[in-house]
Amino acid sequence: MFRVLRTLGLALGLLGGALAAQAPEFAQQYAQRLGGTLNELRRVVSGFEADAVATGRSRDDAVARLRGDGDPLVARRGEAARQDIVRLAALERQRRELAEAGGPLGRVVALMRDPDLALARATYQDYTPAIPTTVDGLTAGLLGFLATWAGWRILADLGRWLLAGRGRQSMTRPA
């Protein structure tokens, strides 16, 4: 039984390592998609701002006017503009954090801290796993292996300890 648990732990560790090794490449593809999304959001928001200025309003005034309009279509467009502006600011902050993260593993940590879920989902849908050939990919794989393997060992040891303790208790209880 112990050999089976060790083998299972090793297999889980290898699987965890293989999955973790994909993280730097996923972060890279996410960053590329982030750049494209930022370009498009900047175009949309700057067009909205130009329309606001052309009508003698600030961006915030234009958003407030649209959102407060009695026509549901106009109000929805105002809310969409507000959401675009908020998302643009959040994605620009994230791009700065990714740029300042200090390498591929730092980008993985920065991405995990605060991902844009729609962007992460789209990246995942198009993602193709790759064999890690960079130091960062191999390092992430090793860390994933160690974390998964160690977690399994802790769980397996805890299970054996609990089973051993219960077995002794049932043998020492008076009938």
CSV table of C-alpha atoms in Angstrom, one decimal:
chain,number,residue,atom,x,y,z
A,1,MET,CA,0.0,0.0,0.0
A,2,PHE,CA,2.8,2.4,0.9
A,3,ARG,CA,4.5,1.9,-2.5
A,4,VAL,CA,1.2,2.7,-4.3
A,5,LEU,CA,0.9,5.9,-2.3
A,6,ARG,CA,4.5,6.9,-3.1
A,7,THR,CA,4.0,6.2,-6.7
A,8,LEU,CA,0.7,8.2,-6.7
A,9,GLY,CA,2.5,11.0,-5.0
A,10,LEU,CA,5.3,11.0,-7.6
A,11,ALA,CA,2.8,10.9,-10.4
A,12,LEU,CA,0.8,13.8,-8.9
A,13,GLY,CA,4.1,15.7,-8.4
A,14,LEU,CA,5.0,15.2,-12.0
A,15,LEU,CA,1.5,16.4,-13.1
A,16,GLY,CA,1.7,19.4,-10.9
A,17,GLY,CA,5.2,20.2,-12.3
A,18,ALA,CA,4.0,19.9,-15.8
A,19,LEU,CA,1.1,22.2,-15.2
A,20,ALA,CA,3.2,24.8,-13.3
A,21,ALA,CA,5.8,24.8,-16.0
A,22,GLN,CA,3.1,26.3,-18.3
A,23,ALA,CA,2.5,29.3,-16.1
A,24,PRO,CA,5.3,31.6,-17.6
A,25,GLU,CA,4.1,30.9,-21.2
A,26,PHE,CA,0.5,31.5,-20.2
A,27,ALA,CA,1.5,34.8,-18.5
A,28,GLN,CA,3.3,35.8,-21.7
A,29,GLN,CA,0.3,35.1,-23.9
A,30,TYR,CA,-1.9,36.9,-21.4
A,31,ALA,CA,0.4,39.9,-21.6
A,32,GLN,CA,0.2,39.9,-25.4
A,33,ARG,CA,-3.6,39.7,-25.3
A,34,LEU,CA,-3.6,42.4,-22.7
A,35,GLY,CA,-1.7,44.7,-25.1
A,36,GLY,CA,-4.3,44.2,-27.8
A,37,THR,CA,-7.2,44.7,-25.4
A,38,LEU,CA,-5.6,47.9,-24.1
A,39,ASN,CA,-5.2,49.3,-27.7
A,40,GLU,CA,-8.9,48.6,-28.4
A,41,LEU,CA,-10.1,50.1,-25.1
A,42,ARG,CA,-8.0,53.2,-25.6
A,43,ARG,CA,-9.5,53.6,-29.1
A,44,VAL,CA,-13.1,53.3,-27.7
A,45,VAL,CA,-12.5,55.6,-24.7
A,46,SER,CA,-10.7,58.3,-26.7
A,47,GLY,CA,-13.5,58.3,-29.3
A,48,PHE,CA,-16.0,58.8,-26.4
A,49,GLU,CA,-13.8,61.5,-24.9
A,50,ALA,CA,-13.6,63.3,-28.4
A,51,ASP,CA,-17.4,63.1,-28.6
A,52,ALA,CA,-17.8,64.6,-25.1
A,53,VAL,CA,-15.4,67.4,-25.9
A,54,ALA,CA,-17.1,68.1,-29.2
A,55,THR,CA,-20.4,68.6,-27.3
A,56,GLY,CA,-18.8,70.9,-24.7
A,57,ARG,CA,-18.7,68.3,-21.9
A,58,SER,CA,-16.0,66.5,-19.9
A,59,ARG,CA,-15.8,62.7,-20.1
A,60,ASP,CA,-17.3,62.3,-16.6
A,61,ASP,CA,-20.2,64.7,-17.4
A,62,ALA,CA,-21.0,62.9,-20.6
A,63,VAL,CA,-21.0,59.5,-18.8
A,64,ALA,CA,-23.3,60.9,-16.1
A,65,ARG,CA,-25.7,62.5,-18.6
A,66,LEU,CA,-26.0,59.3,-20.6
A,67,ARG,CA,-26.4,57.1,-17.5
A,68,GLY,CA,-29.1,59.5,-16.2
A,69,ASP,CA,-31.1,59.6,-19.4
A,70,GLY,CA,-34.6,58.3,-19.4
A,71,ASP,CA,-34.2,56.3,-22.5
A,72,PRO,CA,-33.0,52.8,-21.5
A,73,LEU,CA,-30.8,52.5,-24.6
A,74,VAL,CA,-29.0,55.7,-23.9
A,75,ALA,CA,-28.6,54.9,-20.2
A,76,ARG,CA,-27.1,51.5,-21.1
A,77,ARG,CA,-24.6,53.1,-23.4
A,78,GLY,CA,-23.6,55.4,-20.6
A,79,GLU,CA,-23.1,52.5,-18.3
A,80,ALA,CA,-21.1,50.7,-21.0
A,81,ALA,CA,-18.9,53.8,-21.4
A,82,ARG,CA,-18.3,53.9,-17.6
A,83,GLN,CA,-17.4,50.3,-17.5
A,84,ASP,CA,-14.9,50.7,-20.4
A,85,ILE,CA,-13.3,53.6,-18.6
A,86,VAL,CA,-13.0,51.6,-15.4
A,87,ARG,CA,-11.6,48.6,-17.2
A,88,LEU,CA,-9.1,50.6,-19.1
A,89,ALA,CA,-7.7,52.1,-15.9
A,90,ALA,CA,-7.5,48.6,-14.3
A,91,LEU,CA,-5.8,47.0,-17.3
A,92,GLU,CA,-3.3,49.9,-17.6
A,93,ARG,CA,-2.4,49.4,-13.9
A,94,GLN,CA,-2.1,45.6,-14.5
A,95,ARG,CA,0.2,46.2,-17.5
A,96,ARG,CA,2.4,48.4,-15.3
A,97,GLU,CA,2.5,45.7,-12.7
A,98,LEU,CA,3.4,43.0,-15.2
A,99,ALA,CA,6.2,45.2,-16.7
A,100,GLU,CA,7.6,45.9,-13.2
A,101,ALA,CA,7.3,42.3,-12.1
A,102,GLY,CA,10.9,41.4,-12.8
A,103,GLY,CA,10.9,38.5,-15.3
A,104,PRO,CA,8.6,35.7,-16.3
A,105,LEU,CA,8.1,34.2,-12.8
A,106,GLY,CA,7.4,37.7,-11.4
A,107,ARG,CA,4.8,38.2,-14.2
A,108,VAL,CA,3.1,34.9,-13.1
A,109,VAL,CA,2.8,36.1,-9.6
A,110,ALA,CA,1.5,39.6,-10.7
A,111,LEU,CA,-1.0,37.9,-12.9
A,112,MET,CA,-2.2,35.5,-10.2
A,113,ARG,CA,-2.7,38.5,-7.8
A,114,ASP,CA,-5.3,40.3,-9.9
A,115,PRO,CA,-6.2,38.8,-13.3
A,116,ASP,CA,-8.9,40.2,-15.6
A,117,LEU,CA,-11.1,37.2,-15.7
A,118,ALA,CA,-12.5,37.8,-19.2
A,119,LEU,CA,-9.0,38.2,-20.5
A,120,ALA,CA,-7.7,35.2,-18.7
A,121,ARG,CA,-10.6,33.0,-20.0
A,122,ALA,CA,-9.9,34.2,-23.6
A,123,THR,CA,-6.2,33.5,-23.2
A,124,TYR,CA,-7.0,30.0,-21.7
A,125,GLN,CA,-9.3,29.2,-24.6
A,126,ASP,CA,-6.6,29.9,-27.2
A,127,TYR,CA,-3.7,28.6,-25.1
A,128,THR,CA,-1.6,25.7,-26.5
A,129,PRO,CA,0.6,24.0,-23.9
A,130,ALA,CA,4.3,24.0,-24.7
A,131,ILE,CA,7.3,22.1,-23.4
A,132,PRO,CA,9.2,24.5,-21.1
A,133,THR,CA,12.6,25.2,-22.5
A,134,THR,CA,13.4,28.4,-20.5
A,135,VAL,CA,14.9,28.5,-17.1
A,136,ASP,CA,11.8,30.1,-15.8
A,137,GLY,CA,9.6,27.4,-17.3
A,138,LEU,CA,11.8,24.7,-15.8
A,139,THR,CA,11.9,26.5,-12.4
A,140,ALA,CA,8.1,26.9,-12.4
A,141,GLY,CA,7.8,23.2,-13.2
A,142,LEU,CA,10.2,22.2,-10.4
A,143,LEU,CA,8.3,24.4,-7.9
A,144,GLY,CA,5.0,22.9,-9.1
A,145,PHE,CA,6.4,19.4,-8.7
A,146,LEU,CA,7.8,20.0,-5.2
A,147,ALA,CA,4.6,21.7,-4.0
A,148,THR,CA,2.3,19.0,-5.3
A,149,TRP,CA,4.5,16.2,-4.2
A,150,ALA,CA,5.0,17.7,-0.7
A,151,GLY,CA,1.3,18.4,-0.4
A,152,TRP,CA,0.5,14.7,-1.2
A,153,ARG,CA,3.1,13.5,1.2
A,154,ILE,CA,1.7,15.6,4.0
A,155,LEU,CA,-1.8,14.3,3.3
A,156,ALA,CA,-0.7,10.7,3.0
A,157,ASP,CA,1.3,10.9,6.3
A,158,LEU,CA,-1.7,12.6,8.0
A,159,GLY,CA,-4.0,9.9,6.8
A,160,ARG,CA,-1.6,7.1,8.0
A,161,TRP,CA,-1.3,8.9,11.3
A,162,LEU,CA,-5.0,9.2,11.8
A,163,LEU,CA,-5.6,5.6,10.8
A,164,ALA,CA,-2.9,4.4,13.1
A,165,GLY,CA,-4.3,6.4,16.0
A,166,ARG,CA,-7.8,5.2,15.5
A,167,GLY,CA,-6.6,1.6,15.3
A,168,ARG,CA,-4.8,1.9,18.6
A,169,GLN,CA,-7.8,3.6,20.2
A,170,SER,CA,-10.2,0.8,19.2
A,171,MET,CA,-7.8,-1.8,20.5
A,172,THR,CA,-7.3,-0.2,24.0
A,173,ARG,CA,-11.0,0.6,24.6
A,174,PRO,CA,-12.7,-1.7,27.0
A,175,ALA,CA,-15.5,-3.8,25.4
